[in-house]
Each structure stands twice: as C-alpha cells, then as structure tokens.
C-alpha cells in the first residue's frame, strides 16, 4: 500500500570521534523514505528544499521508488541546515548550528496524487505542520506514525499533545518519554502516553534497542552490537522508515506485524550508523537486508519450552 | 550436578529513592546460591561470617538445598558489612561504608565433601582468594564462572588477569568491560577479553539487559521492563546464580544451553530488584519462575521466516 512520508529534507554537517563531514544530505524524511524503500516502492515524499539541493539526490529518491511531486523546491532560497558534534559515547551530541531557511515558512502541500495514501509517516517537524498534514488528508490514513523530539516539548507542548491524541503510533526516545510524562520508569511513562490516545508507543533507546508498547503488552528489540557506531545521525528516522515501510508492504497492522516492523526498522538503523549520513542506506541490496535481519534473529533466539 | 558457590555472605544497609533498610542479609554468595537453588538442590557454599550472622539465615540456606559446611563462622568477629545509596537512575550508587571484618583474613577452605563439584561460581571477591579456591579444587570443575568488579581492576589488576586466563566464563558489567580493555565498543572489548582465555563472556548492562559472547557469536537477553526497580543490590549475583544454577541442572555447557542460562538468570534478577535485599528471591515458587521466563519469551519473540 502507498506510504506518505513528511519531514525534513536537508543538509547536515556532522562531527563524530571518527571524523567530520562537509555539508551532506540529511533530514528525517530523507532517511525515513530511503529506509522504507527497501520494503515498498510506493512512497510519496512531502517536504521543502531550496535551489541548493542537488537534482542528483532527487533522482536518487526517484530511483528508490520515492515520488517527489510533493517535494517543494524554493527558488532563491536555501535548504534547512543542521550541524552537530557527537560525544564519545555517541548518545549525546551538541548542536553547533541550525539554519531553518526554507523550513521557516514550510506549507506542507499534499498533492492530489498522494491523497490515497494509507500509511502516513510524520517525521520530526514543528507539531503545527504535522497537524496540517493530518488535516489535509481527505481520508484518514489507516496508520499514522509520528516522530517528535524534546525541542518541541519545550516550545510547543500544547500543539504536540494535540497531535499525540490523533496518531496511532508515537515514536520517541527514552529521555523524551520521561520528559513527556515526568515518569522515570519507562513502563509508567508508556502507560501514561498510551492513555492519551496512541494505540502503540515505540521507545527508542539507541544502542540499547527499542521497546514497543500496546495495551498491556510489550515487545523488545535489541540494537545489533556493532564494533563501531560511526555516525548515529538519522538512525531514528531510518528505524521509523523501515518500521512503517515494512507495515505498508505487509498490509498488516496487528501487534505481531508491528513486532516484525520493529525488527526490520532496527536492522535498517544498524546499517545507517555504519557510515556517515545516508551513505550506507542508499545502496543496500535485499540480500544484505535479509542477512542483517537473520543476525537479529540469531541475536535473540533461544529455545526454552515451558510446559 | 553439584555446584560450588564462593563469595561474600554479609550484611548490607541500602538506601534507594524508595526507602532505606537497616542491616539486612546480603553478599554475592548469598544472592547467587539462593538464585541457583531454584534450579538445583546440590549447592555447596564457601564463605565466612562473624558470630553476628543469624542462625535462622543459615537454616534458610539449608532449606534451599544449600550446604553450609564450608561457611566459616568466626567467633568474636563481625560479618562483612557494606552500606550504599543509589541515585535516581538506579544505575549508579555511592558506597557509604565498607567494613571488611571477617573478610580481611578470609582463608577459603574447601571441605572434602565439596571436592566433587563440577560447577564453580566464583562470586566477586579479592582475586587472590578466587585463585586460592581454584588451586584448592583437587579436580578442575567442568565449568568455572567468575564475577569481579572495577575495584579489583584498580588495586589488583595483575592478580585479576591471572584469574581471567583460567576461567571459562567471565561476568562483568559494561563499564567494567570497557575499563578492563580500554575499548569503548563492547564488541571490541569482548574480542579482547575472549582472546585472554575465557571461552564465554557475559556483559551485564543492568536495565539494558545482558550480552553473551562466544567465539564470533553473540546472544542478547533484555532486562524485563519493570514499573519500578526497587533495589538493584544483588541483581548481578542473582543473575549469575540463576545462570550457573540452570547449567548445573541441565548438565549442558553448550552455547545454546548458555543462552537458556542467560534467560533464567535474567528472570531471577528481575525478581531480585522488586524488593529490598533477598526478600523477593527467598520465597519464590517454581510457578512464579516459569511465568517470569514466559514473560521473557513473550518480550522478545517474533516470527520472521526468511527464505
């Protein structure tokens, strides 16, 4: 089924203990749509860039089955730019520079040809824009997954709460779940968030894996233990893209299907962090993806039969 | 098969965000042997206490199938005492007081009736004492599991390294694995440690679960997401006890059996943290243990069939 991905398409400059990049392609919707493209070829992108954004990358999107009719190109303007530096533990980072540019006036127009999308991925963006997207869909998608971040909890909490009530799946990291609920225990935080409306909650714990909560059930997927985490930028978006991409492919939004989605998302995220930016996830083969999923199976599989 | 557990049998005074205790029973060998007793009833304890240690607890050990012939009782002396305070995240703690008492002159005598033990758990202790135990076993046990801590890496690193070369399974936490190897990546740290001799390495990550490394294989078990972690004291020892207790019961030290041991150990540790001290693990039923293991199965089980 068709998938709509909304979010930033942008430039990043990244510094990690392993090196630094010049301006490279980044953005939540970039990572999410590329990641989803390994599971479904019916992806529609909504975002905004300036005329500094390379045509070659737009072609790359199209090659991955990602339609870009909804990617607005603002002539004479510049793309959103973020620059950050990671600490040794790779779990914390400092923002060095943020230039909103085209994002400051982003009006998320949904082309008519996108209106039949049944899966909606709302990448991290200003909550008001995420809301506009939901309001502009003539028919409510079958599944709405929304990602957000601590920044919006600080400056737009009321708007964010309105969104949370409307989505099916919320994805946040552990610190954000705690911030959102004032609960230290993730189990308590999850109960509180699910009571606000979402049927599913994904709590991303970086190198410590991800939890999926639904009613009183919980599922856990580890992160793959890697020799090096080279650059964590985009890992969360890549995870979300693999998750919803798998669900759109499977046409199944049951809890069991979501579990599989979490594993596919985790597998995609494990590729993402192996190189800078989108480098690793742009040219994967289906065989590589399946091999990686097999590594996740081997990582957690055990045979205890209780009577 | 019979299991020998060596380690501290002691008093603790614990403060957590949820409350504080007076002097309660603690010690690595206490937790490990109680935990193991849910899997095998052929457990031999070696340790030392003062005459302040309650006879009722020794009877409790015996009721759990734990033989105490090797538990030395020093008349006129006091038991080892540790006091600590946990921070809000429960992953860090400050030691408030340590009184070695009987431990200062501990000579680990192995009774003749213990000499046939085929499984040996060396709980966290001064490395020289752990080594004495290994040297005093007339026949090398089939499996030696050793736990240790950062403290010994700082003051007795050479002794500790001698031990590491001799054991089959080393258990450390993530910070200790990094400290031991000067490697931030746990995968690299594991490779280095395995190259020193142990066939298996368990890296305990507290609320983030545990990793088992063997050759180029890795297995991961999550910690059970709990509403509250009430008191983490003894969780690592309880984990180790459940692990080796299961292996001694199964008489199987293959990698697949070790995986099951990790799950049983994790299940036991998840009980331990629910109440202060040994309160929760002292009176469990087999049904409770099996139900908890089923929760672990449900937590990580997914069905992806790759062709």
Coordinates of C-alpha atoms in Angstrom, one line a residue:
Chain A
X1 CA 0.0 0.0 0.0
X2 CA 1.1 3.5 -0.5
X3 CA 3.1 5.4 2.1
X4 CA 3.3 9.2 2.6
X5 CA 6.5 10.4 4.3
X6 CA 6.6 14.0 5.6
X7 CA 9.6 15.6 7.1
X8 CA 12.8 17.5 6.6
X9 CA 14.9 17.1 3.5
X10 CA 18.1 18.9 4.4
X11 CA 21.8 19.3 4.7
X12 CA 23.8 18.2 7.7
X13 CA 27.4 18.7 8.8
X14 CA 28.5 16.1 11.3
X15 CA 31.4 15.6 13.6
X16 CA 32.0 12.3 15.4
X17 CA 35.0 10.9 17.2
X18 CA 35.8 9.2 13.8
X19 CA 35.8 12.2 11.6
X20 CA 33.8 15.1 10.2
X21 CA 31.8 15.8 7.1
X22 CA 31.2 18.8 4.9
X23 CA 27.6 19.5 4.1
X24 CA 26.0 16.2 3.3
X25 CA 22.4 15.2 2.5
X26 CA 20.3 14.6 5.6
X27 CA 16.8 15.2 7.0
X28 CA 14.2 13.0 8.7
X29 CA 12.2 12.4 5.6
X30 CA 15.3 11.6 3.6
X31 CA 16.3 8.8 6.0
X32 CA 12.8 7.5 6.5
X33 CA 11.8 7.3 2.9
X34 CA 15.1 5.7 1.8
X35 CA 14.8 3.2 4.5
X36 CA 11.1 2.4 3.7
X37 CA 12.1 2.0 0.0
X38 CA 13.6 -1.4 0.8
X39 CA 10.1 -2.7 1.6
X40 CA 7.7 -0.8 -0.6
X41 CA 8.1 1.1 -3.9
X42 CA 5.0 3.2 -3.5
X43 CA 6.4 6.1 -1.4
X44 CA 5.3 9.7 -1.6
X45 CA 7.5 12.4 -0.2
X46 CA 6.4 15.8 1.1
X47 CA 9.0 18.3 2.1
X48 CA 10.7 21.5 1.1
X49 CA 14.2 22.3 -0.1
X50 CA 16.0 25.3 -1.6
X51 CA 17.5 25.5 -5.0
X52 CA 20.8 24.5 -3.5
X53 CA 19.5 20.9 -3.1
X54 CA 21.1 18.6 -5.7
X55 CA 19.0 17.3 -8.5
X56 CA 21.0 14.1 -8.4
X57 CA 19.6 13.4 -4.9
X58 CA 16.1 13.9 -6.2
X59 CA 16.8 11.4 -8.9
X60 CA 18.2 9.1 -6.3
X61 CA 14.9 9.3 -4.4
X62 CA 13.0 8.5 -7.7
X63 CA 15.3 5.6 -8.3
X64 CA 14.3 4.2 -4.9
X65 CA 10.6 4.4 -5.9
X66 CA 10.1 7.6 -3.9
X67 CA 7.8 10.1 -5.7
X68 CA 8.9 13.7 -5.3
X69 CA 5.9 15.6 -6.7
X70 CA 5.3 16.9 -3.1
X71 CA 8.9 18.0 -2.6
X72 CA 8.7 21.8 -3.0
X73 CA 11.8 23.5 -4.4
X74 CA 12.0 27.1 -3.4
X75 CA 14.0 29.1 -5.9
X76 CA 16.5 31.6 -4.5
X77 CA 16.2 30.0 -1.0
X78 CA 18.4 27.6 0.9
X79 CA 17.7 24.2 2.3
X80 CA 17.4 23.5 6.1
X81 CA 20.8 23.0 7.6
X82 CA 21.9 21.4 10.8
X83 CA 25.3 20.9 12.2
X84 CA 26.2 18.8 15.2
X85 CA 29.0 17.2 17.1
X86 CA 28.8 13.8 18.9
X87 CA 30.5 13.0 22.2
X88 CA 32.5 9.8 22.7
X89 CA 29.5 7.7 23.9
X90 CA 27.6 8.7 20.6
X91 CA 24.4 9.0 22.7
X92 CA 24.8 12.7 23.3
X93 CA 25.5 15.5 20.9
X94 CA 25.8 19.2 20.8
X95 CA 24.1 21.3 18.1
X96 CA 26.6 23.6 16.6
X97 CA 24.4 25.4 14.1
X98 CA 20.7 25.3 12.9
X99 CA 19.6 27.3 9.9
X100 CA 15.9 27.0 9.3
X101 CA 16.0 28.6 5.8
X102 CA 13.1 27.2 3.7
X103 CA 11.7 25.4 6.7
X104 CA 10.7 28.7 8.4
X105 CA 7.8 29.1 6.0
X106 CA 7.1 25.5 5.1
X107 CA 3.5 25.0 4.0
X108 CA 3.1 21.2 3.6
X109 CA 1.0 20.8 0.4
X110 CA -0.3 17.3 -0.3
X111 CA -0.6 16.7 -4.0
X112 CA -3.9 15.1 -5.1
X113 CA -2.0 12.1 -6.3
X114 CA -0.9 11.4 -2.7
X115 CA -4.4 11.5 -1.2
X116 CA -5.0 7.8 -1.3
X117 CA -2.0 7.0 0.9
X118 CA -3.0 4.6 3.6
X119 CA 0.2 4.9 5.7
X120 CA 1.5 8.2 6.9
X121 CA 4.9 8.8 8.5
X122 CA 5.1 12.2 10.2
X123 CA 8.8 12.7 10.6
X124 CA 10.1 15.1 13.3
X125 CA 8.9 18.6 12.4
X126 CA 7.1 21.5 14.1
X127 CA 3.9 20.0 15.6
X128 CA 1.7 22.6 13.8
X129 CA 3.0 21.4 10.4
X130 CA 2.5 17.7 11.3
X131 CA -1.1 18.7 12.3
X132 CA -1.7 20.5 9.0
X133 CA -0.7 17.3 7.1
X134 CA -3.2 15.2 9.1
X135 CA -5.9 17.8 8.5
X136 CA -5.1 18.0 4.7
X137 CA -5.6 14.3 4.2
X138 CA -9.1 13.9 2.7
X139 CA -9.3 10.4 4.1
X140 CA -7.7 9.5 7.4
X141 CA -4.8 7.1 6.7
X142 CA -5.1 3.5 8.0
X143 CA -2.0 4.1 10.1
X144 CA -0.3 7.3 11.3
X145 CA 3.1 7.1 12.8
X146 CA 4.6 10.3 14.3
X147 CA 8.1 11.0 15.5
X148 CA 9.0 14.1 17.5
X149 CA 11.7 15.4 19.8
X150 CA 12.5 17.1 23.1
X151 CA 12.8 20.5 21.4
X152 CA 9.0 20.6 20.7
X153 CA 8.2 19.5 24.2
X154 CA 10.0 22.7 25.4
X155 CA 8.4 25.2 23.0
X156 CA 5.2 23.7 21.6
X157 CA 3.9 21.2 24.1
X158 CA 0.2 22.1 23.7
X159 CA 0.4 21.6 19.9
X160 CA 2.4 18.4 20.4
X161 CA -0.3 17.0 22.8
X162 CA -3.0 17.6 20.2
X163 CA -1.0 15.6 17.7
X164 CA -0.3 12.8 20.1
X165 CA -4.1 12.3 20.7
X166 CA -4.6 11.8 16.9
X167 CA -1.8 9.4 15.9
X168 CA -1.7 5.6 16.0
X169 CA 1.9 5.1 16.8
X170 CA 4.2 7.6 18.6
X171 CA 8.0 7.2 18.4
X172 CA 10.2 8.9 21.0
X173 CA 13.5 8.1 22.7
X174 CA 13.8 7.2 26.3
X175 CA 14.7 10.7 27.6
X176 CA 11.8 12.1 25.6
X177 CA 9.3 9.6 27.0
X178 CA 10.5 10.6 30.5
X179 CA 10.3 14.3 29.7
X180 CA 6.8 14.0 28.2
X181 CA 5.4 12.2 31.2
X182 CA 7.5 13.2 34.2
X183 CA 7.9 9.4 34.9
X184 CA 11.3 7.9 35.3
X185 CA 10.0 4.3 34.8
X186 CA 9.6 3.7 31.0
X187 CA 6.7 1.3 31.8
X188 CA 4.9 4.0 33.7
X189 CA 5.7 6.6 31.0
X190 CA 4.3 4.2 28.4
X191 CA 1.1 3.6 30.2
X192 CA 0.6 7.4 30.5
X193 CA 1.3 8.1 26.9
X194 CA -1.0 5.2 25.7
X195 CA -3.8 6.7 27.9
X196 CA -3.6 9.9 25.8
X197 CA -4.7 8.2 22.6
X198 CA -2.0 6.4 20.6
X199 CA -2.6 2.6 20.3
X200 CA 1.2 1.9 20.1
X201 CA 4.2 3.5 21.5
X202 CA 7.8 2.9 20.4
X203 CA 10.5 4.0 22.8
X204 CA 13.9 4.1 21.1
X205 CA 16.9 3.5 23.3
X206 CA 19.7 3.9 20.8
X207 CA 22.4 1.3 21.3
X208 CA 20.1 -0.3 23.9
X209 CA 17.4 -1.2 21.4
X210 CA 13.7 -0.3 21.2
X211 CA 10.5 -1.1 23.1
X212 CA 7.1 -1.4 21.6
X213 CA 4.1 -0.9 24.0
X214 CA 0.5 -1.8 23.2
X215 CA -2.2 -2.2 25.8
X216 CA -0.5 -4.3 28.5
X217 CA 1.9 -5.9 26.1
X218 CA 5.5 -5.1 25.5
X219 CA 8.0 -6.2 22.9
X220 CA 11.7 -5.5 22.9
X221 CA 14.2 -5.5 20.0
X222 CA 17.9 -5.0 20.8
X223 CA 20.2 -2.9 18.7
X224 CA 22.8 -5.0 16.9
X225 CA 26.1 -4.9 18.9
X226 CA 28.5 -3.3 16.4
X227 CA 32.3 -2.9 16.5
X228 CA 31.8 0.8 15.8
X229 CA 28.9 3.2 15.7
X230 CA 30.3 5.6 13.2
X231 CA 27.6 8.2 12.9
X232 CA 24.2 7.9 14.7
X233 CA 22.6 10.7 12.7
X234 CA 19.4 9.6 11.1
X235 CA 19.3 6.2 12.9
X236 CA 15.9 7.0 14.5
X237 CA 14.4 8.2 11.2
X238 CA 15.8 5.1 9.4
X239 CA 14.3 2.9 12.1
X240 CA 10.9 4.6 11.7
X241 CA 11.1 4.3 7.9
X242 CA 11.9 0.6 8.0
X243 CA 9.1 0.1 10.5
X244 CA 6.4 1.8 8.5
X245 CA 7.8 0.6 5.2
X246 CA 7.5 -3.0 6.3
X247 CA 3.9 -2.4 7.6
X248 CA 2.9 -0.8 4.3
X249 CA 4.4 -3.7 2.5
X250 CA 2.7 -6.3 4.7
X251 CA -0.7 -4.5 4.8
X252 CA -1.0 -5.8 8.3
X253 CA -1.1 -3.5 11.4
X254 CA -1.5 -6.2 14.0
X255 CA 0.8 -6.3 17.1
X256 CA 2.6 -9.3 15.6
X257 CA 3.2 -7.4 12.4
X258 CA 4.4 -4.4 14.3
X259 CA 6.9 -6.6 16.1
X260 CA 8.3 -7.6 12.7
X261 CA 8.3 -4.0 11.7
X262 CA 10.4 -3.1 14.8
X263 CA 13.0 -5.8 13.8
X264 CA 13.1 -4.5 10.2
X265 CA 13.4 -1.0 11.4
X266 CA 16.2 -2.0 13.8
X267 CA 18.0 -3.8 11.0
X268 CA 17.9 -0.7 8.8
X269 CA 19.1 1.5 11.7
X270 CA 22.0 -0.8 12.3
X271 CA 23.2 -0.1 8.7
X272 CA 22.6 3.6 9.0
X273 CA 25.1 4.1 11.8
X274 CA 27.9 2.3 10.0
X275 CA 28.8 5.2 7.8
X276 CA 28.3 9.0 7.6
X277 CA 24.8 10.2 6.6
X278 CA 22.8 8.2 4.1
X279 CA 25.9 6.6 2.6
X280 CA 25.2 3.1 3.9
X281 CA 21.4 3.0 3.4
X282 CA 21.4 4.4 -0.1
X283 CA 22.8 1.4 -1.8
X284 CA 21.9 -1.7 0.1
X285 CA 20.8 -5.0 -1.6
X286 CA 17.8 -7.0 -0.5
X287 CA 20.3 -9.8 0.4
X288 CA 22.1 -7.5 2.8
X289 CA 18.9 -6.5 4.5
X290 CA 17.8 -10.2 4.9
X291 CA 21.2 -11.2 6.2
X292 CA 21.1 -8.4 8.8
X293 CA 17.6 -9.5 9.9
X294 CA 19.0 -13.0 10.3
X295 CA 21.6 -11.6 12.6
X296 CA 18.8 -10.1 14.7
X297 CA 17.1 -13.5 14.8
X298 CA 20.4 -15.2 15.9
X299 CA 21.0 -12.5 18.5
X300 CA 17.8 -13.0 20.5
X301 CA 16.6 -16.5 19.6
X302 CA 16.7 -19.2 22.3
X303 CA 14.7 -22.4 22.7
X304 CA 13.1 -22.7 26.1
X305 CA 9.9 -24.8 26.1
X306 CA 7.9 -24.4 29.2
X307 CA 5.2 -26.9 29.9
Chain B
X1 CA 25.4 -31.8 39.1
X2 CA 26.8 -30.2 42.2
X3 CA 27.6 -26.5 42.3
X4 CA 30.2 -24.7 44.5
X5 CA 29.4 -21.1 45.2
X6 CA 32.2 -19.0 46.8
X7 CA 31.7 -15.3 47.8
X8 CA 30.6 -12.9 50.4
X9 CA 27.9 -13.7 52.9
X10 CA 27.3 -10.4 54.6
X11 CA 25.2 -7.5 55.9
X12 CA 24.1 -4.6 53.8
X13 CA 22.4 -1.3 54.6
X14 CA 20.7 0.1 51.5
X15 CA 19.2 3.4 50.6
X16 CA 17.2 3.9 47.4
X17 CA 14.8 6.6 46.2
X18 CA 12.1 4.3 47.6
X19 CA 13.3 3.9 51.1
X20 CA 16.1 2.6 53.3
X21 CA 16.9 -0.5 55.2
X22 CA 18.6 -1.3 58.5
X23 CA 21.3 -4.1 58.4
X24 CA 19.9 -6.8 56.1
X25 CA 21.4 -10.0 54.8
X26 CA 23.4 -9.6 51.6
X27 CA 26.6 -10.8 49.9
X28 CA 27.4 -12.1 46.5
X29 CA 27.3 -15.8 47.5
X30 CA 24.0 -15.3 49.4
X31 CA 22.3 -14.0 46.3
X32 CA 24.0 -16.4 43.9
X33 CA 23.3 -19.5 45.9
X34 CA 19.6 -18.6 46.7
X35 CA 19.1 -17.9 43.0
X36 CA 20.7 -21.1 41.9
X37 CA 18.6 -23.1 44.4
X38 CA 15.6 -22.7 42.1
X39 CA 17.4 -24.9 39.6
X40 CA 19.5 -27.4 41.5
X41 CA 19.4 -28.6 45.1
X42 CA 23.0 -29.7 45.2
X43 CA 24.7 -26.4 46.2
X44 CA 27.8 -26.0 48.4
X45 CA 28.6 -22.7 49.9
X46 CA 32.0 -21.4 50.8
X47 CA 32.2 -18.1 52.7
X48 CA 32.9 -16.6 56.1
X49 CA 30.7 -14.7 58.6
X50 CA 31.1 -13.5 62.2
X51 CA 29.0 -14.7 65.1
X52 CA 26.6 -11.8 64.5
X53 CA 25.3 -13.7 61.5
X54 CA 21.8 -15.1 62.2
X55 CA 21.4 -18.9 62.6
X56 CA 18.0 -18.5 61.0
X57 CA 19.6 -17.5 57.7
X58 CA 21.9 -20.4 57.7
X59 CA 18.8 -22.6 58.2
X60 CA 17.2 -20.8 55.3
X61 CA 20.2 -21.7 53.1
X62 CA 19.9 -25.3 54.2
X63 CA 16.1 -25.2 53.4
X64 CA 17.0 -24.1 49.9
X65 CA 19.3 -27.1 49.5
X66 CA 22.4 -25.1 50.1
X67 CA 25.0 -26.9 52.2
X68 CA 26.9 -24.7 54.6
X69 CA 29.7 -26.9 55.9
X70 CA 32.1 -24.5 54.1
X71 CA 30.6 -21.4 55.7
X72 CA 33.1 -20.5 58.4
X73 CA 31.7 -18.8 61.5
X74 CA 34.3 -16.7 63.3
X75 CA 33.5 -16.4 67.0
X76 CA 34.0 -13.0 68.4
X77 CA 34.2 -11.4 65.0
X78 CA 31.8 -9.5 62.8
X79 CA 30.5 -10.2 59.3
X80 CA 31.4 -8.1 56.3
X81 CA 29.3 -5.0 56.1
X82 CA 28.5 -2.7 53.1
X83 CA 26.3 0.3 53.0
X84 CA 25.4 2.2 49.9
X85 CA 23.0 4.7 48.4
X86 CA 21.5 4.6 44.9
X87 CA 20.9 7.6 42.7
X88 CA 17.6 8.2 41.0
X89 CA 18.6 6.2 37.8
X90 CA 19.5 3.2 40.0
X91 CA 22.5 2.6 37.8
X92 CA 24.9 4.5 39.9
X93 CA 25.5 4.3 43.6
X94 CA 27.7 5.7 46.3
X95 CA 29.4 3.5 48.9
X96 CA 28.7 5.0 52.3
X97 CA 30.6 2.4 54.4
X98 CA 32.6 -0.8 54.0
X99 CA 33.7 -2.8 57.0
X100 CA 35.7 -5.9 55.9
X101 CA 35.7 -7.5 59.4
X102 CA 36.0 -11.3 58.9
X103 CA 36.7 -10.9 55.2
X104 CA 40.1 -9.3 55.9
X105 CA 41.6 -12.7 56.8
X106 CA 39.3 -15.0 54.8
X107 CA 41.0 -18.3 54.1
X108 CA 38.6 -20.1 51.7
X109 CA 38.7 -23.7 52.9
X110 CA 37.1 -26.2 50.6
X111 CA 35.6 -29.1 52.6
X112 CA 36.4 -32.6 51.3
X113 CA 32.7 -33.2 50.7
X114 CA 32.7 -30.3 48.2
X115 CA 35.6 -31.6 46.1
X116 CA 33.5 -33.4 43.6
X117 CA 31.8 -30.1 42.5
X118 CA 31.6 -29.8 38.7
X119 CA 30.4 -26.3 38.5
X120 CA 32.2 -23.4 40.3
X121 CA 30.8 -19.9 40.8
X122 CA 33.4 -17.5 42.0
X123 CA 31.5 -14.5 43.3
X124 CA 33.0 -11.1 43.4
X125 CA 35.9 -11.3 45.9
X126 CA 39.6 -10.3 46.2
X127 CA 41.2 -12.0 43.1
X128 CA 43.8 -13.8 45.2
X129 CA 41.1 -15.6 47.2
X130 CA 39.3 -16.6 44.0
X131 CA 42.6 -18.0 42.8
X132 CA 43.1 -19.9 46.1
X133 CA 39.7 -21.6 45.5
X134 CA 40.7 -22.7 42.0
X135 CA 44.0 -24.0 43.3
X136 CA 42.4 -25.9 46.1
X137 CA 40.0 -27.9 43.9
X138 CA 41.6 -31.3 43.5
X139 CA 39.9 -31.7 40.2
X140 CA 39.2 -28.8 37.9
X141 CA 35.5 -28.2 37.7
X142 CA 33.8 -28.7 34.4
X143 CA 32.8 -25.0 34.3
X144 CA 34.2 -22.1 36.2
X145 CA 32.2 -18.8 36.2
X146 CA 33.9 -15.8 37.7
X147 CA 32.4 -12.4 38.6
X148 CA 34.5 -9.4 39.6
X149 CA 34.3 -5.6 39.8
X150 CA 36.0 -2.4 39.0
X151 CA 37.5 -2.1 42.5
X152 CA 39.9 -5.0 41.8
X153 CA 40.8 -3.6 38.4
X154 CA 42.2 -0.6 40.2
X155 CA 44.1 -2.3 43.0
X156 CA 44.8 -5.9 41.9
X157 CA 44.8 -5.9 38.2
X158 CA 47.7 -8.4 37.8
X159 CA 46.0 -11.0 40.1
X160 CA 42.7 -10.5 38.3
X161 CA 44.3 -11.1 34.9
X162 CA 45.8 -14.4 36.2
X163 CA 42.3 -15.5 37.1
X164 CA 40.7 -14.4 33.9
X165 CA 43.1 -16.6 32.0
X166 CA 41.9 -19.6 34.0
X167 CA 38.1 -19.3 34.0
X168 CA 35.5 -20.5 31.4
X169 CA 33.0 -17.7 31.8
X170 CA 33.8 -14.1 33.0
X171 CA 30.9 -11.9 34.0
X172 CA 31.4 -8.1 34.2
X173 CA 29.2 -5.1 33.6
X174 CA 29.6 -2.8 30.6
X175 CA 31.7 -0.2 32.4
X176 CA 34.0 -2.9 33.7
X177 CA 34.4 -4.4 30.3
X178 CA 35.5 -1.0 29.0
X179 CA 37.8 -0.4 31.9
X180 CA 39.4 -3.8 31.6
X181 CA 40.2 -3.4 27.9
X182 CA 40.3 0.4 27.2
X183 CA 37.9 -0.3 24.4
X184 CA 34.6 1.8 24.3
X185 CA 32.9 -0.7 21.8
X186 CA 31.6 -3.6 23.8
X187 CA 32.2 -5.9 20.7
X188 CA 35.9 -4.9 20.6
X189 CA 36.1 -5.2 24.4
X190 CA 34.6 -8.7 24.2
X191 CA 37.0 -9.9 21.5
X192 CA 39.9 -8.7 23.6
X193 CA 38.7 -10.4 26.8
X194 CA 38.0 -13.7 24.9
X195 CA 41.5 -13.6 23.5
X196 CA 42.9 -13.7 27.1
X197 CA 41.4 -17.2 27.7
X198 CA 37.7 -17.3 28.8
X199 CA 35.5 -19.2 26.3
X200 CA 32.5 -17.1 27.2
X201 CA 32.0 -13.5 28.3
X202 CA 28.8 -12.1 29.8
X203 CA 28.5 -8.3 29.8
X204 CA 25.7 -7.2 32.2
X205 CA 24.1 -3.9 31.3
X206 CA 21.6 -3.6 34.2
X207 CA 18.2 -2.4 32.9
X208 CA 19.6 -2.7 29.4
X209 CA 20.0 -6.5 29.6
X210 CA 23.0 -8.7 29.1
X211 CA 25.2 -9.9 26.2
X212 CA 26.8 -13.3 25.9
X213 CA 29.9 -13.6 23.7
X214 CA 31.4 -16.8 22.5
X215 CA 33.9 -17.0 19.5
X216 CA 32.3 -14.8 16.9
X217 CA 28.7 -15.4 18.2
X218 CA 26.7 -13.1 20.4
X219 CA 23.4 -13.5 22.2
X220 CA 21.4 -10.8 23.8
X221 CA 18.8 -11.0 26.6
X222 CA 16.9 -7.9 27.6
X223 CA 16.0 -7.0 31.2
X224 CA 12.3 -7.2 31.8
X225 CA 10.8 -3.7 31.7
X226 CA 9.5 -3.1 35.2
X227 CA 7.3 -0.4 36.7
X228 CA 9.8 0.1 39.5
X229 CA 13.3 -1.1 40.1
X230 CA 13.1 -1.0 43.9
X231 CA 16.6 -2.1 44.9
X232 CA 19.2 -3.3 42.4
X233 CA 21.5 -4.7 45.1
X234 CA 22.5 -8.3 44.3
X235 CA 20.9 -8.3 40.9
X236 CA 24.2 -9.2 39.2
X237 CA 24.9 -12.0 41.7
X238 CA 21.3 -13.3 41.4
X239 CA 21.7 -13.3 37.6
X240 CA 25.0 -15.3 37.9
X241 CA 23.4 -17.7 40.3
X242 CA 20.4 -18.4 38.0
X243 CA 22.8 -18.8 35.1
X244 CA 25.1 -21.3 36.6
X245 CA 22.3 -23.0 38.6
X246 CA 20.5 -23.7 35.3
X247 CA 23.6 -25.0 33.7
X248 CA 24.4 -27.3 36.6
X249 CA 20.8 -28.6 36.4
X250 CA 20.9 -29.1 32.6
X251 CA 24.4 -30.7 32.7
X252 CA 24.9 -29.0 29.4
X253 CA 27.5 -26.2 28.7
X254 CA 26.9 -25.7 25.0
X255 CA 26.3 -22.2 23.7
X256 CA 22.5 -23.0 23.3
X257 CA 22.4 -24.1 26.9
X258 CA 24.2 -20.9 28.0
X259 CA 21.6 -18.8 26.2
X260 CA 18.9 -20.5 28.2
X261 CA 21.0 -19.9 31.3
X262 CA 21.2 -16.2 30.5
X263 CA 17.4 -16.1 30.2
X264 CA 16.9 -17.9 33.5
X265 CA 19.5 -15.7 35.2
X266 CA 17.7 -12.6 33.8
X267 CA 14.4 -13.8 35.1
X268 CA 15.8 -14.3 38.6
X269 CA 17.5 -10.9 38.5
X270 CA 14.1 -9.3 37.5
X271 CA 12.6 -10.7 40.8
X272 CA 15.6 -9.6 42.9
X273 CA 15.2 -5.9 42.1
X274 CA 11.5 -5.9 43.0
X275 CA 12.1 -5.7 46.8
X276 CA 14.9 -4.9 49.2
X277 CA 17.7 -7.4 49.6
X278 CA 16.9 -11.1 49.3
X279 CA 13.3 -10.6 50.2
X280 CA 11.9 -11.4 46.8
X281 CA 14.2 -14.3 45.8
X282 CA 13.9 -16.1 49.1
X283 CA 10.4 -17.4 48.7
X284 CA 9.6 -17.8 45.1
X285 CA 7.7 -20.7 43.7
X286 CA 8.6 -22.7 40.6
X287 CA 5.4 -21.4 39.0
X288 CA 6.5 -17.8 39.5
X289 CA 9.9 -18.6 37.9
X290 CA 8.3 -20.2 34.9
X291 CA 5.7 -17.4 34.5
X292 CA 8.6 -14.9 34.6
X293 CA 10.5 -16.9 31.9
X294 CA 7.4 -16.9 29.8
X295 CA 7.3 -13.1 30.0
X296 CA 10.9 -13.0 28.6
X297 CA 9.8 -15.3 25.8
X298 CA 6.9 -13.0 25.0
X299 CA 9.1 -9.9 25.3
X300 CA 11.5 -10.9 22.5
X301 CA 9.7 -13.5 20.5
X302 CA 8.8 -12.6 16.9
X303 CA 8.1 -14.7 13.8
X304 CA 10.1 -13.7 10.7
X305 CA 10.8 -16.5 8.4
X306 CA 13.5 -15.7 5.9
X307 CA 13.8 -17.9 2.9

